[in-house]
C-alpha cells in the first residue's frame, strides 16, 4: 500500500467484494488482519469516498452502513467508453497504445501482415 | 512599419506552407524525434514571429497616440501642428484600431487555448481518479492497473500519479514479452512528457482551427510521439516483439462503426517503419534535412527582425 489514494482503491474493492452493506468496523477488522492500519484511517477514507460519491451510506444505530454507488463493472465500462471515444466529447489526454481503426486502415494492416508472412515463410 | 509586416508575413508563410514541407519530411517517421522537434519549432516560430509583430504594432500605435493627443490639443488651442514623426490623424487612428483589434484577437485566441487545455486536464484528472480506484494493480508493476474490459486496450494517464491502464482483454491476448513492450511504450510517453506536447498542440488547434499549421500540427505531433515511444519500446523489447504487440492489440480490437476517419495515429504507418528499415543513408539524409529545417525555423524570427531593422 502506497499512499492515501491507494487505500481508497483497497477499500472500494473490499466494498465491491461484499454483497451486503458494510460498516467501517467490519472493513477495519478485515484489513487489520492483513496490515497495520488504524480504525480512524479506514473511517476517514470511507468518509472521503462517500463525499466523492463512490459510497452511499445509511445510518444504522450509531454506525453507517456503506454500499458502492455503482458496481466495478459499471465504472470500468464508463472508463472504457471515455477511453475509446477519442473523436467525441472526451478531451482527456490518453496516449493509446493503438488507435481505433476504420475499415480501410484494418485492410492496410492485413496487407502488412501478409507482407510479413511472405518475408518469413515458415 | 516594415518589421511587423515582414514578421507577420513570415508567420503566415510558415503557418500555410510548413505543413506541406514537414508533412512530406515526417510522413515515414524516419528520425521521428527530429520530426517532432521540427513540427514544434515551426509552431513556436510562427507564434513568436506573430507575437513580436503584435508588440511592434502596439508600440507604434501607443507612440502615435501621445502625438495624436498633442496634435488634437494644439489644434483645439489654435496653434499649428509641429509634432515630428506624426503621420497624420488617419494613419494614427488606423494604427490604433489595428493594434486594438490584434490585441483583442490575441486575447480571444489565448482564452480558447486556455479553455481547451484546462478541460483536457480536468477530464484526464477525473479519468485517472476513477481508473486508480476501479483498476486492480498489475502484479509487479506499481504504475499500472488492470480494468475489466473485453477489448484489448492500453493507454497512459499523465496525471499524478502517472498511471498506465491495461484492459483485461489486452492481458488475455498479449504474451509476457509483448506486455513488456506495451508497458515500455507507455512509459516512454510518460517519461518524455508527450502529454504536454499533445495538450499544447491540441490547445493551439482549438485556438486556430483554420490555420493549416495548427490544424494539422496536433495530429502530426501525436503521430510522431507514438513513433518516438515505439522506438523506445523497440530498444527495450526488440522490434519483433513490438510489432507482434502492435498487431495483436490492433487486430484483436473490436472496430466500432463510428471509428475515426483516417486515424492520425495510424497503426499501419507505425508498423511499416518498424518493419521496413530505411537504411542508414536515408536515415542520415532525413535527419540532416529535418535538423537544418528546425534550426532555420528557430532562427528565422530573429533573422527577419534583424533584417527589417536595418
Coordinates of C-alpha atoms in Angstrom, one line a residue:
Chain A
X1 CA 0.0 0.0 0.0
X2 CA 1.4 3.3 -1.0
X3 CA -0.4 6.5 0.0
X4 CA -3.9 7.5 0.6
X5 CA -5.3 7.2 -2.9
X6 CA -4.3 3.5 -2.9
X7 CA -6.2 2.9 0.3
X8 CA -9.3 4.3 -1.4
X9 CA -8.8 1.6 -4.1
X10 CA -8.3 -1.1 -1.5
X11 CA -11.5 -0.1 0.4
X12 CA -13.6 0.2 -2.8
X13 CA -12.5 -3.3 -3.9
X14 CA -13.5 -4.6 -0.4
X15 CA -16.9 -3.0 -0.6
X16 CA -17.4 -4.4 -4.1
X17 CA -16.5 -7.8 -2.8
X18 CA -19.2 -7.7 -0.2
X19 CA -22.7 -8.3 -1.4
X20 CA -24.3 -6.5 1.5
X21 CA -23.7 -3.0 3.0
X22 CA -20.7 -2.9 5.3
X23 CA -19.8 -0.9 8.4
X24 CA -16.4 0.8 9.0
X25 CA -15.8 -1.7 11.8
X26 CA -16.4 -4.7 9.6
X27 CA -13.9 -3.5 6.9
X28 CA -11.4 -2.4 9.6
X29 CA -11.5 -5.9 11.1
X30 CA -10.8 -7.4 7.7
X31 CA -8.0 -5.0 6.8
X32 CA -6.4 -5.2 10.3
X33 CA -5.9 -8.9 9.8
X34 CA -3.6 -8.2 6.8
X35 CA -1.9 -5.0 7.6
X36 CA -1.2 -2.4 10.3
X37 CA -3.9 0.1 10.0
X38 CA -5.8 2.5 12.3
X39 CA -9.5 2.4 12.7
X40 CA -9.7 6.2 12.1
X41 CA -7.8 5.9 8.8
X42 CA -10.4 3.5 7.5
X43 CA -13.2 5.7 8.8
X44 CA -11.7 8.8 7.2
X45 CA -11.1 7.1 3.9
X46 CA -14.6 5.8 3.7
X47 CA -15.9 9.2 4.6
X48 CA -13.9 10.7 1.8
X49 CA -15.2 8.1 -0.6
X50 CA -18.7 9.0 0.4
X51 CA -18.0 12.7 -0.1
X52 CA -16.6 12.0 -3.6
X53 CA -19.7 10.0 -4.5
X54 CA -18.2 6.5 -4.6
X55 CA -20.0 5.2 -1.5
X56 CA -23.6 5.6 -0.3
X57 CA -24.4 5.2 3.4
X58 CA -27.4 4.7 5.6
X59 CA -27.4 5.2 9.4
X60 CA -28.0 2.1 11.4
X61 CA -28.0 2.7 15.1
X62 CA -24.8 4.6 15.8
X63 CA -22.8 3.5 12.7
X64 CA -23.2 3.9 9.0
X65 CA -23.6 1.0 6.6
X66 CA -21.8 1.7 3.3
X67 CA -22.6 0.4 -0.3
X68 CA -21.0 1.3 -3.6
X69 CA -23.0 3.7 -5.7
X70 CA -22.1 1.8 -8.8
X71 CA -20.5 -1.6 -9.5
X72 CA -17.0 -2.2 -10.5
X73 CA -18.1 -3.2 -14.0
X74 CA -20.1 0.0 -14.4
X75 CA -17.1 2.1 -13.6
X76 CA -14.9 0.0 -15.9
X77 CA -17.4 0.3 -18.7
X78 CA -17.6 4.1 -18.2
X79 CA -13.8 4.4 -18.3
X80 CA -13.6 2.3 -21.5
X81 CA -16.3 4.4 -23.1
X82 CA -14.3 7.5 -22.3
X83 CA -11.1 6.0 -23.4
X84 CA -12.4 4.8 -26.8
X85 CA -14.4 7.9 -27.6
X86 CA -11.4 9.8 -29.0
X87 CA -13.4 11.6 -31.6
X88 CA -16.2 12.7 -29.3
X89 CA -16.6 14.8 -26.3
X90 CA -13.6 13.4 -24.4
X91 CA -10.7 15.7 -24.4
X92 CA -8.6 13.8 -21.9
X93 CA -5.1 13.2 -23.0
X94 CA -4.8 9.4 -23.1
X95 CA -2.0 8.1 -25.2
X96 CA -3.3 4.9 -26.6
X97 CA -1.0 2.0 -27.5
X98 CA -3.0 1.6 -30.7
X99 CA -5.7 3.9 -32.0
X100 CA -9.1 2.7 -33.1
X101 CA -9.2 1.8 -36.8
X102 CA -11.7 2.1 -39.6
X103 CA -12.2 -0.5 -42.3
X104 CA -9.6 0.9 -44.7
X105 CA -7.0 1.0 -42.0
X106 CA -7.5 -2.6 -41.0
X107 CA -7.4 -3.6 -44.6
X108 CA -4.0 -1.9 -44.9
X109 CA -2.9 -3.6 -41.7
X110 CA -3.8 -7.0 -43.0
X111 CA -1.7 -6.2 -46.1
X112 CA 1.3 -5.5 -43.8
X113 CA 0.7 -8.8 -42.0
X114 CA 0.6 -10.6 -45.4
X115 CA 3.9 -9.0 -46.4
X116 CA 5.4 -10.0 -43.1
X117 CA 4.3 -13.6 -43.6
X118 CA 5.8 -13.7 -47.1
X119 CA 9.1 -12.4 -45.9
X120 CA 9.3 -15.1 -43.3
X121 CA 8.0 -18.3 -44.9
X122 CA 7.6 -20.9 -42.2
Chain B
X1 CA 6.4 49.6 -40.2
X2 CA 8.2 47.1 -42.3
X3 CA 9.4 44.9 -39.3
X4 CA 5.9 43.9 -38.1
X5 CA 4.7 43.5 -41.7
X6 CA 7.7 41.2 -42.5
X7 CA 7.3 39.2 -39.3
X8 CA 3.6 38.8 -39.8
X9 CA 4.3 37.8 -43.4
X10 CA 6.8 35.2 -42.2
X11 CA 4.3 33.8 -39.6
X12 CA 1.6 33.5 -42.3
X13 CA 4.1 31.8 -44.7
X14 CA 5.2 29.3 -42.1
X15 CA 1.6 28.6 -40.9
X16 CA 0.5 27.9 -44.5
X17 CA 3.5 26.2 -46.1
X18 CA 5.3 24.5 -43.3
X19 CA 2.7 21.7 -43.0
X20 CA 3.2 20.5 -46.6
X21 CA 7.0 20.5 -46.3
X22 CA 7.1 18.9 -42.8
X23 CA 4.3 16.5 -43.7
X24 CA 6.5 15.2 -46.5
X25 CA 9.6 15.0 -44.4
X26 CA 8.0 13.3 -41.5
X27 CA 5.5 11.1 -43.3
X28 CA 7.5 7.9 -43.0
X29 CA 8.6 8.6 -39.4
X30 CA 12.3 8.4 -40.2
X31 CA 14.0 10.3 -37.4
X32 CA 10.7 10.6 -35.5
X33 CA 12.3 12.6 -32.7
X34 CA 13.8 15.2 -35.1
X35 CA 10.4 15.3 -36.9
X36 CA 8.7 16.0 -33.7
X37 CA 11.2 18.8 -33.0
X38 CA 10.7 20.3 -36.5
X39 CA 6.9 20.5 -36.1
X40 CA 7.1 22.0 -32.6
X41 CA 9.7 24.5 -33.7
X42 CA 7.6 25.6 -36.7
X43 CA 4.6 26.3 -34.4
X44 CA 6.8 28.1 -31.9
X45 CA 8.5 30.1 -34.7
X46 CA 5.2 31.2 -36.3
X47 CA 3.8 32.2 -32.9
X48 CA 6.9 34.0 -31.8
X49 CA 7.0 36.0 -35.1
X50 CA 3.3 36.9 -34.7
X51 CA 3.8 37.9 -31.1
X52 CA 6.8 40.1 -31.9
X53 CA 4.9 41.7 -34.8
X54 CA 2.0 42.4 -32.4
X55 CA 4.3 44.0 -29.9
X56 CA 5.8 46.3 -32.7
X57 CA 2.3 47.2 -33.8
X58 CA 1.2 48.0 -30.2
X59 CA 4.3 50.1 -29.6
X60 CA 3.9 52.0 -32.9
X61 CA 0.3 52.7 -32.0
X62 CA 1.0 53.9 -28.5
X63 CA 3.8 56.3 -29.5
X64 CA 1.5 57.7 -32.2
X65 CA -1.3 58.2 -29.6
X66 CA 0.7 60.6 -27.5
X67 CA 1.5 62.6 -30.6
X68 CA -2.1 62.4 -31.7
X69 CA -3.2 63.8 -28.4
X70 CA -0.7 66.6 -28.7
X71 CA -2.0 67.4 -32.2
X72 CA -5.6 67.4 -31.1
X73 CA -4.7 69.6 -28.2
X74 CA -2.8 72.1 -30.3
X75 CA -5.5 72.3 -33.0
X76 CA -8.1 73.0 -30.3
X77 CA -5.9 75.7 -28.8
X78 CA -5.4 77.2 -32.2
X79 CA -1.6 76.6 -32.7
X80 CA -0.1 74.8 -35.6
X81 CA 0.8 71.1 -35.5
X82 CA 4.5 70.7 -35.2
X83 CA 4.9 67.2 -33.7
X84 CA 7.6 65.3 -35.5
X85 CA 7.1 61.7 -36.7
X86 CA 3.4 62.2 -36.7
X87 CA 1.9 60.5 -39.7
X88 CA -1.5 62.2 -39.8
X89 CA -4.7 61.6 -37.9
X90 CA -6.0 58.9 -40.3
X91 CA -2.8 56.8 -40.1
X92 CA -2.6 57.1 -36.3
X93 CA -6.3 56.2 -35.9
X94 CA -5.9 53.2 -38.3
X95 CA -2.8 52.1 -36.4
X96 CA -4.5 52.4 -33.1
X97 CA -7.5 50.4 -34.4
X98 CA -5.3 47.7 -35.8
X99 CA -3.4 47.4 -32.5
X100 CA -6.7 47.1 -30.6
X101 CA -8.2 44.5 -33.0
X102 CA -4.9 42.5 -33.0
X103 CA -4.7 42.6 -29.2
X104 CA -8.4 41.5 -28.8
X105 CA -7.8 38.7 -31.3
X106 CA -4.7 37.5 -29.3
X107 CA -6.8 37.6 -26.1
X108 CA -9.6 35.5 -27.7
X109 CA -7.0 33.0 -29.0
X110 CA -5.3 32.8 -25.7
X111 CA -8.6 32.2 -24.0
X112 CA -9.7 29.5 -26.4
X113 CA -6.3 27.8 -25.9
X114 CA -6.5 28.0 -22.1
X115 CA -10.0 26.6 -22.1
X116 CA -9.1 23.7 -24.2
X117 CA -6.0 22.8 -22.2
X118 CA -7.9 23.2 -18.9
X119 CA -10.8 21.0 -20.0
X120 CA -8.4 18.3 -21.1
X121 CA -6.5 18.4 -17.8
X122 CA -9.7 18.2 -15.8
X123 CA -11.0 15.2 -17.8
X124 CA -7.7 13.4 -17.6
X125 CA -7.6 14.0 -13.8
X126 CA -11.1 12.7 -13.3
X127 CA -10.4 9.7 -15.5
X128 CA -7.2 8.9 -13.6
X129 CA -9.0 9.1 -10.2
X130 CA -11.6 6.6 -11.4
X131 CA -9.1 4.3 -13.0
X132 CA -6.9 4.2 -10.0
X133 CA -9.8 3.2 -7.7
X134 CA -11.5 0.9 -10.1
X135 CA -8.5 -0.9 -11.5
X136 CA -6.6 -3.7 -9.9
X137 CA -2.8 -3.4 -9.6
X138 CA -1.0 -5.2 -12.3
X139 CA 1.3 -7.5 -10.3
X140 CA 4.9 -6.4 -10.4
X141 CA 4.1 -3.0 -11.9
X142 CA 3.3 -0.3 -9.4
X143 CA 2.4 2.2 -12.1
X144 CA -0.1 0.0 -14.0
X145 CA -3.7 -1.0 -13.3
X146 CA -6.0 -3.6 -15.0
X147 CA -9.5 -2.7 -15.9
X148 CA -12.1 -5.3 -16.7
X149 CA -13.0 -4.9 -20.3
X150 CA -13.1 -7.3 -23.2
X151 CA -11.4 -5.0 -25.8
X152 CA -7.6 -5.1 -25.8
X153 CA -6.8 -1.5 -24.7
X154 CA -3.7 0.1 -23.2
X155 CA -3.1 3.8 -22.5
X156 CA -1.4 6.0 -20.1
X157 CA -2.7 8.8 -17.8
X158 CA -0.2 11.6 -17.2
X159 CA -1.9 13.0 -14.1
X160 CA -0.1 12.4 -10.9
X161 CA 0.5 9.6 -10.0
X162 CA 1.2 8.7 -13.6
X163 CA -0.8 5.5 -14.4
X164 CA -0.9 3.0 -17.2
X165 CA -4.2 1.3 -17.9
X166 CA -4.3 -2.1 -19.4
X167 CA -7.6 -3.9 -20.1
X168 CA -8.1 -7.5 -19.1
X169 CA -8.8 -8.1 -22.8
X170 CA -5.3 -6.9 -23.6
X171 CA -3.8 -9.2 -20.9
X172 CA -5.7 -12.1 -22.4
X173 CA -4.1 -11.7 -25.9
X174 CA -0.6 -10.4 -25.1
X175 CA 2.2 -12.7 -24.0
X176 CA 4.7 -11.7 -21.4
X177 CA 7.2 -10.1 -23.7
X178 CA 4.6 -8.2 -25.7
X179 CA 3.1 -6.9 -22.5
X180 CA 6.5 -5.6 -21.5
X181 CA 6.8 -3.9 -24.9
X182 CA 3.4 -2.2 -24.4
X183 CA 4.3 -1.0 -20.9
X184 CA 7.7 0.3 -22.3
X185 CA 5.9 2.2 -25.0
X186 CA 3.5 3.8 -22.5
X187 CA 6.3 4.6 -20.0
X188 CA 8.3 6.3 -22.8
X189 CA 5.2 8.6 -23.3
X190 CA 5.2 9.4 -19.6
X191 CA 9.0 9.9 -19.3
X192 CA 9.1 12.1 -22.4
X193 CA 6.1 14.1 -21.2
X194 CA 4.4 13.6 -24.5
X195 CA 1.1 14.6 -22.9
X196 CA 2.3 18.1 -22.5
X197 CA 3.1 18.4 -26.2
X198 CA -0.2 16.9 -27.1
X199 CA -2.1 19.2 -24.7
X200 CA -0.4 22.3 -26.0
X201 CA -0.8 21.5 -29.7
X202 CA -4.4 20.5 -29.2
X203 CA -4.9 23.8 -27.5
X204 CA -3.4 25.6 -30.4
X205 CA -5.7 23.6 -32.8
X206 CA -8.6 24.8 -30.7
X207 CA -7.3 28.4 -30.9
X208 CA -6.5 28.4 -34.6
X209 CA -8.8 25.8 -36.2
X210 CA -8.4 27.4 -39.7
X211 CA -4.7 27.8 -39.7
X212 CA -3.1 24.8 -41.5
X213 CA 0.0 24.5 -39.3
X214 CA -2.1 24.3 -36.1
X215 CA -5.0 22.4 -37.6
X216 CA -2.6 19.6 -38.8
X217 CA 0.1 20.0 -36.2
X218 CA -1.7 18.3 -33.2
X219 CA -2.3 15.2 -35.2
X220 CA 1.2 15.1 -36.6
X221 CA 2.7 15.7 -33.1
X222 CA 0.6 12.8 -31.7
X223 CA 1.7 10.5 -34.6
X224 CA 5.3 11.3 -34.2
X225 CA 5.1 10.9 -30.4
X226 CA 3.7 7.4 -30.9
X227 CA 6.7 6.7 -33.2
X228 CA 9.2 8.0 -30.6
X229 CA 7.5 5.8 -27.9
X230 CA 7.7 2.9 -30.4
X231 CA 11.5 3.5 -30.8
X232 CA 11.9 3.4 -27.0
X233 CA 9.9 0.2 -26.8
X234 CA 11.8 -1.4 -29.7
X235 CA 15.1 -0.6 -28.0
X236 CA 13.9 -2.3 -24.8
X237 CA 11.9 -5.2 -26.1
X238 CA 13.1 -5.7 -29.7
X239 CA 11.4 -4.7 -32.9
X240 CA 9.9 -8.1 -33.5
X241 CA 8.2 -8.2 -30.1
X242 CA 6.8 -4.6 -30.5
X243 CA 5.5 -5.4 -34.0
X244 CA 3.8 -8.5 -32.6
X245 CA 2.3 -6.5 -29.7
X246 CA 1.0 -3.8 -32.2
X247 CA -0.5 -6.4 -34.4
X248 CA -2.1 -8.3 -31.5
X249 CA -3.6 -5.2 -30.0
X250 CA -4.7 -3.8 -33.3
X251 CA -6.3 -6.8 -34.8
X252 CA -7.7 -8.1 -31.6
X253 CA -9.5 -4.8 -31.1
X254 CA -13.2 -4.6 -31.9
X255 CA -13.6 -1.9 -34.6
X256 CA -16.5 0.4 -33.7
X257 CA -18.7 1.6 -36.5
X258 CA -18.1 5.3 -35.7
X259 CA -14.3 4.8 -35.7
X260 CA -12.1 7.7 -36.7
X261 CA -11.7 8.6 -40.3
X262 CA -8.1 8.4 -41.4
X263 CA -6.7 8.0 -37.9
X264 CA -3.9 10.4 -37.1
X265 CA -2.1 7.8 -35.1
X266 CA -2.3 5.2 -37.9
X267 CA -1.1 1.9 -36.7
X268 CA -0.1 0.9 -40.3
X269 CA 2.4 3.7 -40.7
X270 CA 4.0 2.8 -37.3
X271 CA 4.2 -0.9 -38.3
X272 CA 5.7 0.0 -41.7
X273 CA 8.5 2.0 -40.3
X274 CA 9.3 -0.8 -37.8
X275 CA 9.2 -3.5 -40.5
X276 CA 10.9 -1.6 -43.4
X277 CA 14.2 -0.3 -42.2
X278 CA 15.0 2.8 -44.3
X279 CA 18.8 2.1 -44.0
X280 CA 21.5 4.4 -42.7
X281 CA 21.8 6.6 -45.9
X282 CA 18.1 7.6 -45.9
X283 CA 18.1 8.0 -42.2
X284 CA 21.0 10.4 -42.2
X285 CA 19.5 12.3 -45.2
X286 CA 16.2 12.8 -43.5
X287 CA 17.8 13.5 -40.1
X288 CA 20.1 16.1 -41.6
X289 CA 17.3 17.8 -43.6
X290 CA 15.0 17.9 -40.5
X291 CA 17.8 19.3 -38.4
X292 CA 18.5 22.1 -40.9
X293 CA 14.8 22.9 -41.2
X294 CA 14.4 23.0 -37.5
X295 CA 17.4 25.3 -37.0
X296 CA 16.2 27.7 -39.7
X297 CA 12.7 27.8 -38.2
X298 CA 14.2 28.5 -34.8
X299 CA 16.4 31.4 -36.1
X300 CA 14.0 32.9 -38.6
X301 CA 12.0 35.3 -36.4
X302 CA 15.3 36.8 -35.1
X303 CA 16.7 37.0 -38.6
X304 CA 13.6 38.7 -40.0
X305 CA 13.6 41.2 -37.2
X306 CA 17.3 42.0 -37.7
X307 CA 17.0 42.2 -41.5
X308 CA 14.0 44.6 -41.3
X309 CA 15.6 46.7 -38.6
X310 CA 18.5 47.6 -40.8

